[in-house]
JSON list of C-alpha atoms and ligand atoms in Angstrom, two decimals:
[
{"chain": "A", "resi": 1079, "resn": "MET", "atom": "CA", "xyz": [-4.01, -14.25, -8.80]},
{"chain": "A", "resi": 1080, "resn": "ILE", "atom": "CA", "xyz": [-1.33, -12.16, -7.10]},
{"chain": "A", "resi": 1081, "resn": "LYS", "atom": "CA", "xyz": [-2.49, -10.44, -3.93]},
{"chain": "A", "resi": 1082, "resn": "VAL", "atom": "CA", "xyz": [-0.95, -7.18, -2.81]},
{"chain": "A", "resi": 1083, "resn": "LEU", "atom": "CA", "xyz": [-1.55, -5.43, 0.53]},
{"chain": "A", "resi": 1084, "resn": "PHE", "atom": "CA", "xyz": [-0.56, -1.81, 1.12]},
{"chain": "A", "resi": 1085, "resn": "VAL", "atom": "CA", "xyz": [-0.10, -0.86, 4.77]},
{"chain": "A", "resi": 1086, "resn": "CYS", "atom": "CA", "xyz": [0.18, 2.47, 6.62]},
{"chain": "A", "resi": 1087, "resn": "LEU", "atom": "CA", "xyz": [-0.75, 3.61, 10.13]},
{"chain": "A", "resi": 1088, "resn": "GLY", "atom": "CA", "xyz": [-4.35, 4.79, 9.85]},
{"chain": "A", "resi": 1089, "resn": "ASN", "atom": "CA", "xyz": [-5.44, 3.23, 6.53]},
{"chain": "A", "resi": 1090, "resn": "ILE", "atom": "CA", "xyz": [-7.17, 6.48, 5.54]},
{"chain": "A", "resi": 1091, "resn": "CYS", "atom": "CA", "xyz": [-4.40, 8.37, 3.69]},
{"chain": "A", "resi": 1092, "resn": "ARG", "atom": "CA", "xyz": [-1.36, 6.64, 2.19]},
{"chain": "A", "resi": 1093, "resn": "SER", "atom": "CA", "xyz": [-2.37, 3.00, 1.84]},
{"chain": "A", "resi": 1094, "resn": "PRO", "atom": "CA", "xyz": [-5.84, 3.54, 0.32]},
{"chain": "A", "resi": 1095, "resn": "LEU", "atom": "CA", "xyz": [-4.25, 5.98, -2.12]},
{"chain": "A", "resi": 1096, "resn": "ALA", "atom": "CA", "xyz": [-1.57, 3.39, -2.94]},
{"chain": "A", "resi": 1097, "resn": "GLU", "atom": "CA", "xyz": [-4.26, 0.78, -3.51]},
{"chain": "A", "resi": 1098, "resn": "ALA", "atom": "CA", "xyz": [-6.08, 3.16, -5.88]},
{"chain": "A", "resi": 1099, "resn": "VAL", "atom": "CA", "xyz": [-2.90, 4.01, -7.81]},
{"chain": "A", "resi": 1100, "resn": "PHE", "atom": "CA", "xyz": [-2.10, 0.31, -8.15]},
{"chain": "A", "resi": 1101, "resn": "ASN", "atom": "CA", "xyz": [-5.64, -0.51, -9.32]},
{"chain": "A", "resi": 1102, "resn": "LYS", "atom": "CA", "xyz": [-5.48, 2.16, -12.01]},
{"chain": "A", "resi": 1103, "resn": "LYS", "atom": "CA", "xyz": [-2.14, 0.87, -13.28]},
{"chain": "A", "resi": 1104, "resn": "ILE", "atom": "CA", "xyz": [-3.30, -2.73, -13.54]},
{"chain": "A", "resi": 1105, "resn": "ALA", "atom": "CA", "xyz": [-6.49, -1.58, -15.28]},
{"chain": "A", "resi": 1106, "resn": "LEU", "atom": "CA", "xyz": [-4.43, 0.41, -17.81]},
{"chain": "A", "resi": 1107, "resn": "ALA", "atom": "CA", "xyz": [-2.21, -2.64, -18.32]},
{"chain": "A", "resi": 1108, "resn": "GLY", "atom": "CA", "xyz": [-5.26, -4.87, -18.85]},
{"chain": "A", "resi": 1109, "resn": "MET", "atom": "CA", "xyz": [-4.19, -7.05, -15.94]},
{"chain": "A", "resi": 1110, "resn": "GLN", "atom": "CA", "xyz": [-7.08, -6.67, -13.51]},
{"chain": "A", "resi": 1111, "resn": "SER", "atom": "CA", "xyz": [-7.86, -10.37, -13.51]},
{"chain": "A", "resi": 1112, "resn": "GLN", "atom": "CA", "xyz": [-4.32, -11.22, -12.41]},
{"chain": "A", "resi": 1113, "resn": "PHE", "atom": "CA", "xyz": [-4.20, -9.08, -9.26]},
{"chain": "A", "resi": 1114, "resn": "LYS", "atom": "CA", "xyz": [-6.14, -8.32, -6.13]},
{"chain": "A", "resi": 1115, "resn": "ALA", "atom": "CA", "xyz": [-5.13, -5.27, -4.10]},
{"chain": "A", "resi": 1116, "resn": "ASP", "atom": "CA", "xyz": [-6.22, -4.21, -0.63]},
{"chain": "A", "resi": 1117, "resn": "SER", "atom": "CA", "xyz": [-4.99, -1.89, 2.11]},
{"chain": "A", "resi": 1118, "resn": "ALA", "atom": "CA", "xyz": [-4.88, -1.91, 5.90]},
{"chain": "A", "resi": 1119, "resn": "GLY", "atom": "CA", "xyz": [-3.56, 0.01, 8.89]},
{"chain": "A", "resi": 1120, "resn": "THR", "atom": "CA", "xyz": [-1.29, -1.11, 11.69]},
{"chain": "A", "resi": 1121, "resn": "SER", "atom": "CA", "xyz": [-3.49, 0.90, 14.10]},
{"chain": "A", "resi": 1122, "resn": "ASP", "atom": "CA", "xyz": [-7.15, 0.53, 14.98]},
{"chain": "A", "resi": 1123, "resn": "PHE", "atom": "CA", "xyz": [-7.73, 4.32, 14.86]},
{"chain": "A", "resi": 1124, "resn": "HIS", "atom": "CA", "xyz": [-10.00, 4.45, 11.81]},
{"chain": "A", "resi": 1125, "resn": "ILE", "atom": "CA", "xyz": [-11.63, 1.05, 11.47]},
{"chain": "A", "resi": 1126, "resn": "GLY", "atom": "CA", "xyz": [-14.75, 1.24, 9.32]},
{"chain": "A", "resi": 1127, "resn": "GLU", "atom": "CA", "xyz": [-14.10, 4.81, 8.19]},
{"chain": "A", "resi": 1128, "resn": "LEU", "atom": "CA", "xyz": [-13.97, 6.16, 4.66]},
{"chain": "A", "resi": 1129, "resn": "PRO", "atom": "CA", "xyz": [-10.59, 7.50, 3.49]},
{"chain": "A", "resi": 1130, "resn": "ASP", "atom": "CA", "xyz": [-9.64, 11.02, 4.62]},
{"chain": "A", "resi": 1131, "resn": "GLU", "atom": "CA", "xyz": [-11.42, 13.67, 2.53]},
{"chain": "A", "resi": 1132, "resn": "ARG", "atom": "CA", "xyz": [-8.04, 14.95, 1.33]},
{"chain": "A", "resi": 1133, "resn": "THR", "atom": "CA", "xyz": [-7.22, 11.43, 0.09]},
{"chain": "A", "resi": 1134, "resn": "ILE", "atom": "CA", "xyz": [-10.53, 11.40, -1.77]},
{"chain": "A", "resi": 1135, "resn": "SER", "atom": "CA", "xyz": [-9.84, 14.84, -3.33]},
{"chain": "A", "resi": 1136, "resn": "CYS", "atom": "CA", "xyz": [-6.39, 13.74, -4.43]},
{"chain": "A", "resi": 1137, "resn": "ALA", "atom": "CA", "xyz": [-7.83, 10.56, -5.94]},
{"chain": "A", "resi": 1138, "resn": "LYS", "atom": "CA", "xyz": [-10.45, 12.57, -7.85]},
{"chain": "A", "resi": 1139, "resn": "LYS", "atom": "CA", "xyz": [-7.80, 14.91, -9.20]},
{"chain": "A", "resi": 1140, "resn": "TYR", "atom": "CA", "xyz": [-5.85, 11.98, -10.66]},
{"chain": "A", "resi": 1141, "resn": "ASN", "atom": "CA", "xyz": [-8.86, 9.99, -11.81]},
{"chain": "A", "resi": 1142, "resn": "LEU", "atom": "CA", "xyz": [-8.39, 7.21, -9.31]},
{"chain": "A", "resi": 1143, "resn": "THR", "atom": "CA", "xyz": [-11.25, 5.15, -7.94]},
{"chain": "A", "resi": 1144, "resn": "ILE", "atom": "CA", "xyz": [-11.22, 4.77, -4.18]},
{"chain": "A", "resi": 1145, "resn": "LYS", "atom": "CA", "xyz": [-13.57, 2.30, -2.63]},
{"chain": "A", "resi": 1146, "resn": "HIS", "atom": "CA", "xyz": [-12.35, 1.33, 0.80]},
{"chain": "A", "resi": 1147, "resn": "ARG", "atom": "CA", "xyz": [-13.22, 1.26, 4.49]},
{"chain": "A", "resi": 1148, "resn": "GLY", "atom": "CA", "xyz": [-10.48, 1.43, 7.10]},
{"chain": "A", "resi": 1149, "resn": "ARG", "atom": "CA", "xyz": [-9.37, -1.86, 8.57]},
{"chain": "A", "resi": 1150, "resn": "GLN", "atom": "CA", "xyz": [-6.54, -3.11, 10.75]},
{"chain": "A", "resi": 1151, "resn": "VAL", "atom": "CA", "xyz": [-3.93, -5.62, 9.63]},
{"chain": "A", "resi": 1152, "resn": "HIS", "atom": "CA", "xyz": [-5.10, -9.13, 10.48]},
{"chain": "A", "resi": 1153, "resn": "ARG", "atom": "CA", "xyz": [-3.27, -12.38, 11.15]},
{"chain": "A", "resi": 1154, "resn": "THR", "atom": "CA", "xyz": [-4.63, -13.95, 7.97]},
{"chain": "A", "resi": 1155, "resn": "ASP", "atom": "CA", "xyz": [-3.15, -11.13, 5.85]},
{"chain": "A", "resi": 1156, "resn": "PHE", "atom": "CA", "xyz": [0.28, -12.68, 6.34]},
{"chain": "A", "resi": 1157, "resn": "ARG", "atom": "CA", "xyz": [-1.06, -15.93, 4.98]},
{"chain": "A", "resi": 1158, "resn": "ASP", "atom": "CA", "xyz": [-3.19, -14.51, 2.15]},
{"chain": "A", "resi": 1159, "resn": "PHE", "atom": "CA", "xyz": [-1.13, -11.74, 0.55]},
{"chain": "A", "resi": 1160, "resn": "HIS", "atom": "CA", "xyz": [1.89, -12.43, -1.66]},
{"chain": "A", "resi": 1161, "resn": "TYR", "atom": "CA", "xyz": [3.22, -8.90, -1.24]},
{"chain": "A", "resi": 1162, "resn": "ILE", "atom": "CA", "xyz": [2.86, -6.77, 1.88]},
{"chain": "A", "resi": 1163, "resn": "ILE", "atom": "CA", "xyz": [4.18, -3.25, 1.37]},
{"chain": "A", "resi": 1164, "resn": "ALA", "atom": "CA", "xyz": [4.75, -0.83, 4.24]},
{"chain": "A", "resi": 1165, "resn": "MET", "atom": "CA", "xyz": [4.68, 2.93, 3.73]},
{"chain": "A", "resi": 1166, "resn": "ASP", "atom": "CA", "xyz": [7.23, 3.86, 6.37]},
{"chain": "A", "resi": 1167, "resn": "ASP", "atom": "CA", "xyz": [9.79, 2.54, 8.76]},
{"chain": "A", "resi": 1168, "resn": "SER", "atom": "CA", "xyz": [7.39, 2.43, 11.68]},
{"chain": "A", "resi": 1169, "resn": "ASN", "atom": "CA", "xyz": [4.79, 0.41, 9.76]},
{"chain": "A", "resi": 1170, "resn": "PHE", "atom": "CA", "xyz": [7.60, -1.84, 8.55]},
{"chain": "A", "resi": 1171, "resn": "ARG", "atom": "CA", "xyz": [8.83, -2.57, 12.07]},
{"chain": "A", "resi": 1172, "resn": "ASN", "atom": "CA", "xyz": [5.30, -3.19, 13.32]},
{"chain": "A", "resi": 1173, "resn": "LEU", "atom": "CA", "xyz": [4.61, -5.63, 10.50]},
{"chain": "A", "resi": 1174, "resn": "ASP", "atom": "CA", "xyz": [7.93, -7.32, 11.06]},
{"chain": "A", "resi": 1175, "resn": "GLN", "atom": "CA", "xyz": [6.99, -7.98, 14.69]},
{"chain": "A", "resi": 1176, "resn": "LEU", "atom": "CA", "xyz": [3.41, -8.98, 13.84]},
{"chain": "A", "resi": 1177, "resn": "LYS", "atom": "CA", "xyz": [4.50, -11.59, 11.31]},
{"chain": "A", "resi": 1178, "resn": "ASP", "atom": "CA", "xyz": [6.53, -13.35, 14.03]},
{"chain": "A", "resi": 1179, "resn": "ARG", "atom": "CA", "xyz": [3.75, -13.07, 16.58]},
{"chain": "A", "resi": 1180, "resn": "PHE", "atom": "CA", "xyz": [1.17, -14.39, 14.11]},
{"chain": "A", "resi": 1181, "resn": "GLY", "atom": "CA", "xyz": [3.32, -17.34, 13.10]},
{"chain": "A", "resi": 1182, "resn": "PHE", "atom": "CA", "xyz": [4.65, -16.23, 9.72]},
{"chain": "A", "resi": 1183, "resn": "PRO", "atom": "CA", "xyz": [8.31, -15.47, 10.53]},
{"chain": "A", "resi": 1184, "resn": "GLU", "atom": "CA", "xyz": [9.42, -16.26, 6.98]},
{"chain": "A", "resi": 1185, "resn": "LYS", "atom": "CA", "xyz": [7.14, -13.64, 5.40]},
{"chain": "A", "resi": 1186, "resn": "GLU", "atom": "CA", "xyz": [8.99, -10.82, 3.66]},
{"chain": "A", "resi": 1187, "resn": "ILE", "atom": "CA", "xyz": [7.77, -7.29, 4.31]},
{"chain": "A", "resi": 1188, "resn": "HIS", "atom": "CA", "xyz": [8.59, -4.67, 1.68]},
{"chain": "A", "resi": 1189, "resn": "LEU", "atom": "CA", "xyz": [9.16, -0.95, 2.11]},
{"chain": "A", "resi": 1190, "resn": "MET", "atom": "CA", "xyz": [7.42, 1.09, -0.59]},
{"chain": "A", "resi": 1191, "resn": "ARG", "atom": "CA", "xyz": [10.28, 3.40, -1.50]},
{"chain": "A", "resi": 1192, "resn": "ASP", "atom": "CA", "xyz": [12.74, 0.51, -1.79]},
{"chain": "A", "resi": 1193, "resn": "PHE", "atom": "CA", "xyz": [11.25, -0.07, -5.25]},
{"chain": "A", "resi": 1194, "resn": "VAL", "atom": "CA", "xyz": [12.97, 3.11, -6.42]},
{"chain": "A", "resi": 1195, "resn": "GLU", "atom": "CA", "xyz": [16.74, 2.73, -6.39]},
{"chain": "A", "resi": 1196, "resn": "GLU", "atom": "CA", "xyz": [17.40, 6.35, -5.38]},
{"chain": "A", "resi": 1197, "resn": "THR", "atom": "CA", "xyz": [14.97, 6.35, -2.45]},
{"chain": "A", "resi": 1198, "resn": "LYS", "atom": "CA", "xyz": [15.77, 3.03, -0.80]},
{"chain": "A", "resi": 1199, "resn": "GLY", "atom": "CA", "xyz": [15.12, 3.10, 2.95]},
{"chain": "A", "resi": 1200, "resn": "LEU", "atom": "CA", "xyz": [13.06, 6.29, 2.81]},
{"chain": "A", "resi": 1201, "resn": "SER", "atom": "CA", "xyz": [9.49, 6.64, 4.02]},
{"chain": "A", "resi": 1202, "resn": "VAL", "atom": "CA", "xyz": [6.34, 7.76, 2.28]},
{"chain": "A", "resi": 1203, "resn": "PRO", "atom": "CA", "xyz": [5.83, 10.71, 4.66]},
{"chain": "A", "resi": 1204, "resn": "ASP", "atom": "CA", "xyz": [2.74, 10.71, 6.85]},
{"chain": "A", "resi": 1205, "resn": "PRO", "atom": "CA", "xyz": [0.48, 13.41, 5.34]},
{"chain": "A", "resi": 1206, "resn": "TYR", "atom": "CA", "xyz": [-2.08, 13.42, 8.14]},
{"chain": "A", "resi": 1207, "resn": "TYR", "atom": "CA", "xyz": [-0.94, 16.67, 9.72]},
{"chain": "A", "resi": 1208, "resn": "GLY", "atom": "CA", "xyz": [0.05, 18.21, 6.40]},
{"chain": "A", "resi": 1209, "resn": "GLY", "atom": "CA", "xyz": [-1.94, 20.17, 3.84]},
{"chain": "A", "resi": 1210, "resn": "GLU", "atom": "CA", "xyz": [-3.02, 19.49, 0.30]},
{"chain": "A", "resi": 1211, "resn": "GLU", "atom": "CA", "xyz": [0.60, 19.69, -0.86]},
{"chain": "A", "resi": 1212, "resn": "ALA", "atom": "CA", "xyz": [1.48, 16.75, 1.40]},
{"chain": "A", "resi": 1213, "resn": "PHE", "atom": "CA", "xyz": [-1.06, 14.64, -0.46]},
{"chain": "A", "resi": 1214, "resn": "GLU", "atom": "CA", "xyz": [0.27, 15.89, -3.79]},
{"chain": "A", "resi": 1215, "resn": "GLU", "atom": "CA", "xyz": [3.74, 14.80, -2.69]},
{"chain": "A", "resi": 1216, "resn": "ILE", "atom": "CA", "xyz": [2.69, 11.31, -1.59]},
{"chain": "A", "resi": 1217, "resn": "TYR", "atom": "CA", "xyz": [0.72, 10.82, -4.80]},
{"chain": "A", "resi": 1218, "resn": "HIS", "atom": "CA", "xyz": [3.86, 11.37, -6.87]},
{"chain": "A", "resi": 1219, "resn": "ILE", "atom": "CA", "xyz": [5.99, 9.19, -4.59]},
{"chain": "A", "resi": 1220, "resn": "LEU", "atom": "CA", "xyz": [3.43, 6.38, -4.78]},
{"chain": "A", "resi": 1221, "resn": "ASP", "atom": "CA", "xyz": [3.01, 6.69, -8.54]},
{"chain": "A", "resi": 1222, "resn": "GLY", "atom": "CA", "xyz": [6.75, 6.22, -9.15]},
{"chain": "A", "resi": 1223, "resn": "ALA", "atom": "CA", "xyz": [7.29, 3.44, -6.62]},
{"chain": "A", "resi": 1224, "resn": "ILE", "atom": "CA", "xyz": [4.22, 1.47, -7.66]},
{"chain": "A", "resi": 1225, "resn": "GLU", "atom": "CA", "xyz": [5.17, 1.74, -11.33]},
{"chain": "A", "resi": 1226, "resn": "ASN", "atom": "CA", "xyz": [8.50, 0.07, -10.49]},
{"chain": "A", "resi": 1227, "resn": "PHE", "atom": "CA", "xyz": [6.88, -2.47, -8.18]},
{"chain": "A", "resi": 1228, "resn": "LEU", "atom": "CA", "xyz": [4.36, -3.52, -10.83]},
{"chain": "A", "resi": 1229, "resn": "ASN", "atom": "CA", "xyz": [7.05, -3.84, -13.49]},
{"chain": "A", "resi": 1230, "resn": "ARG", "atom": "CA", "xyz": [9.14, -5.96, -11.16]},
{"chain": "A", "resi": 1231, "resn": "VAL", "atom": "CA", "xyz": [6.22, -8.26, -10.36]},
{"chain": "A", "resi": 1232, "resn": "ILE", "atom": "CA", "xyz": [5.36, -8.63, -14.06]},
{"chain": "A", "resi": 1233, "resn": "VAL", "atom": "CA", "xyz": [8.94, -9.75, -14.76]},
{"chain": "A", "resi": 1234, "resn": "THR", "atom": "CA", "xyz": [9.23, -11.97, -11.66]},
{"chain": "A", "resi": 1235, "resn": "HIS", "atom": "CA", "xyz": [6.00, -13.83, -12.37]},
{"chain": "A", "resi": 1236, "resn": "GLN", "atom": "CA", "xyz": [6.28, -13.64, -16.16]},
{"chain": "A", "resi": 1237, "resn": "LEU", "atom": "CA", "xyz": [2.85, -12.08, -16.51]},
{"chain": "A", "resi": 1238, "resn": "TYR", "atom": "CA", "xyz": [1.21, -11.05, -19.78]},
{"chain": "A", "resi": 1239, "resn": "ALA", "atom": "CA", "xyz": [-1.80, -8.82, -20.42]},
{"chain": "N", "resi": 896, "resn": "LIG", "atom": "P1", "xyz": [-2.14, 7.14, 7.12]},
{"chain": "N", "resi": 896, "resn": "LIG", "atom": "O1", "xyz": [-2.21, 8.57, 7.86]},
{"chain": "N", "resi": 896, "resn": "LIG", "atom": "O2", "xyz": [-1.35, 6.25, 8.04]},
{"chain": "N", "resi": 896, "resn": "LIG", "atom": "O3", "xyz": [-1.42, 7.44, 5.84]},
{"chain": "N", "resi": 896, "resn": "LIG", "atom": "O4", "xyz": [-3.56, 6.70, 6.92]},
{"chain": "N", "resi": 896, "resn": "LIG", "atom": "C1", "xyz": [-2.64, 8.72, 9.15]},
{"chain": "N", "resi": 896, "resn": "LIG", "atom": "C2", "xyz": [-3.98, 8.69, 9.46]},
{"chain": "N", "resi": 896, "resn": "LIG", "atom": "C3", "xyz": [-4.40, 8.87, 10.76]},
{"chain": "N", "resi": 896, "resn": "LIG", "atom": "C4", "xyz": [-3.47, 9.08, 11.76]},
{"chain": "N", "resi": 896, "resn": "LIG", "atom": "C5", "xyz": [-2.12, 9.11, 11.47]},
{"chain": "N", "resi": 896, "resn": "LIG", "atom": "C6", "xyz": [-1.70, 8.93, 10.16]},
{"chain": "N", "resi": 896, "resn": "LIG", "atom": "N1", "xyz": [-3.92, 9.28, 13.09]},
{"chain": "N", "resi": 896, "resn": "LIG", "atom": "O5", "xyz": [-3.06, 9.55, 13.98]},
{"chain": "N", "resi": 896, "resn": "LIG", "atom": "O6", "xyz": [-5.13, 9.20, 13.35]}
]
């Protein structure tokens, strides 16, 4: 079972949407039993909360199932997840510091848009202060990057449906 953790700041917009996009793709691929996805925030701003209502609307529009409550990244996440994927540079730097502090200095942290050759180093923009179009934009960014990520993992681990 390959475990994947998506991480943003608040864990109510980007990372729960990423988790939902990923879950739909593995369901379509018939690979649900081979993966476990979760999401978390680097901050403690929204612990226990449902995703932002705009995240929920976006998920509905694209037929994604969202079932998540906000939580903060925990020490054991660095031990338990095979892939930890940050949405932006700030989350990436925070995770990179946390992994050292929590005793997992060898753990690799990934940046979401690095999975698309043309967008390496770029962030999934924070949609929190944006409108509906900001969520539309991040949905499309996530869909493309996660498609590539999943394909890469399937090849790396030689997975079959
Ligand atoms: P997220 O978006 O990191 O994609 O969940 C945000 C959610 C909340 C806040 C910032 C970004 N906030 O400042 O509360």
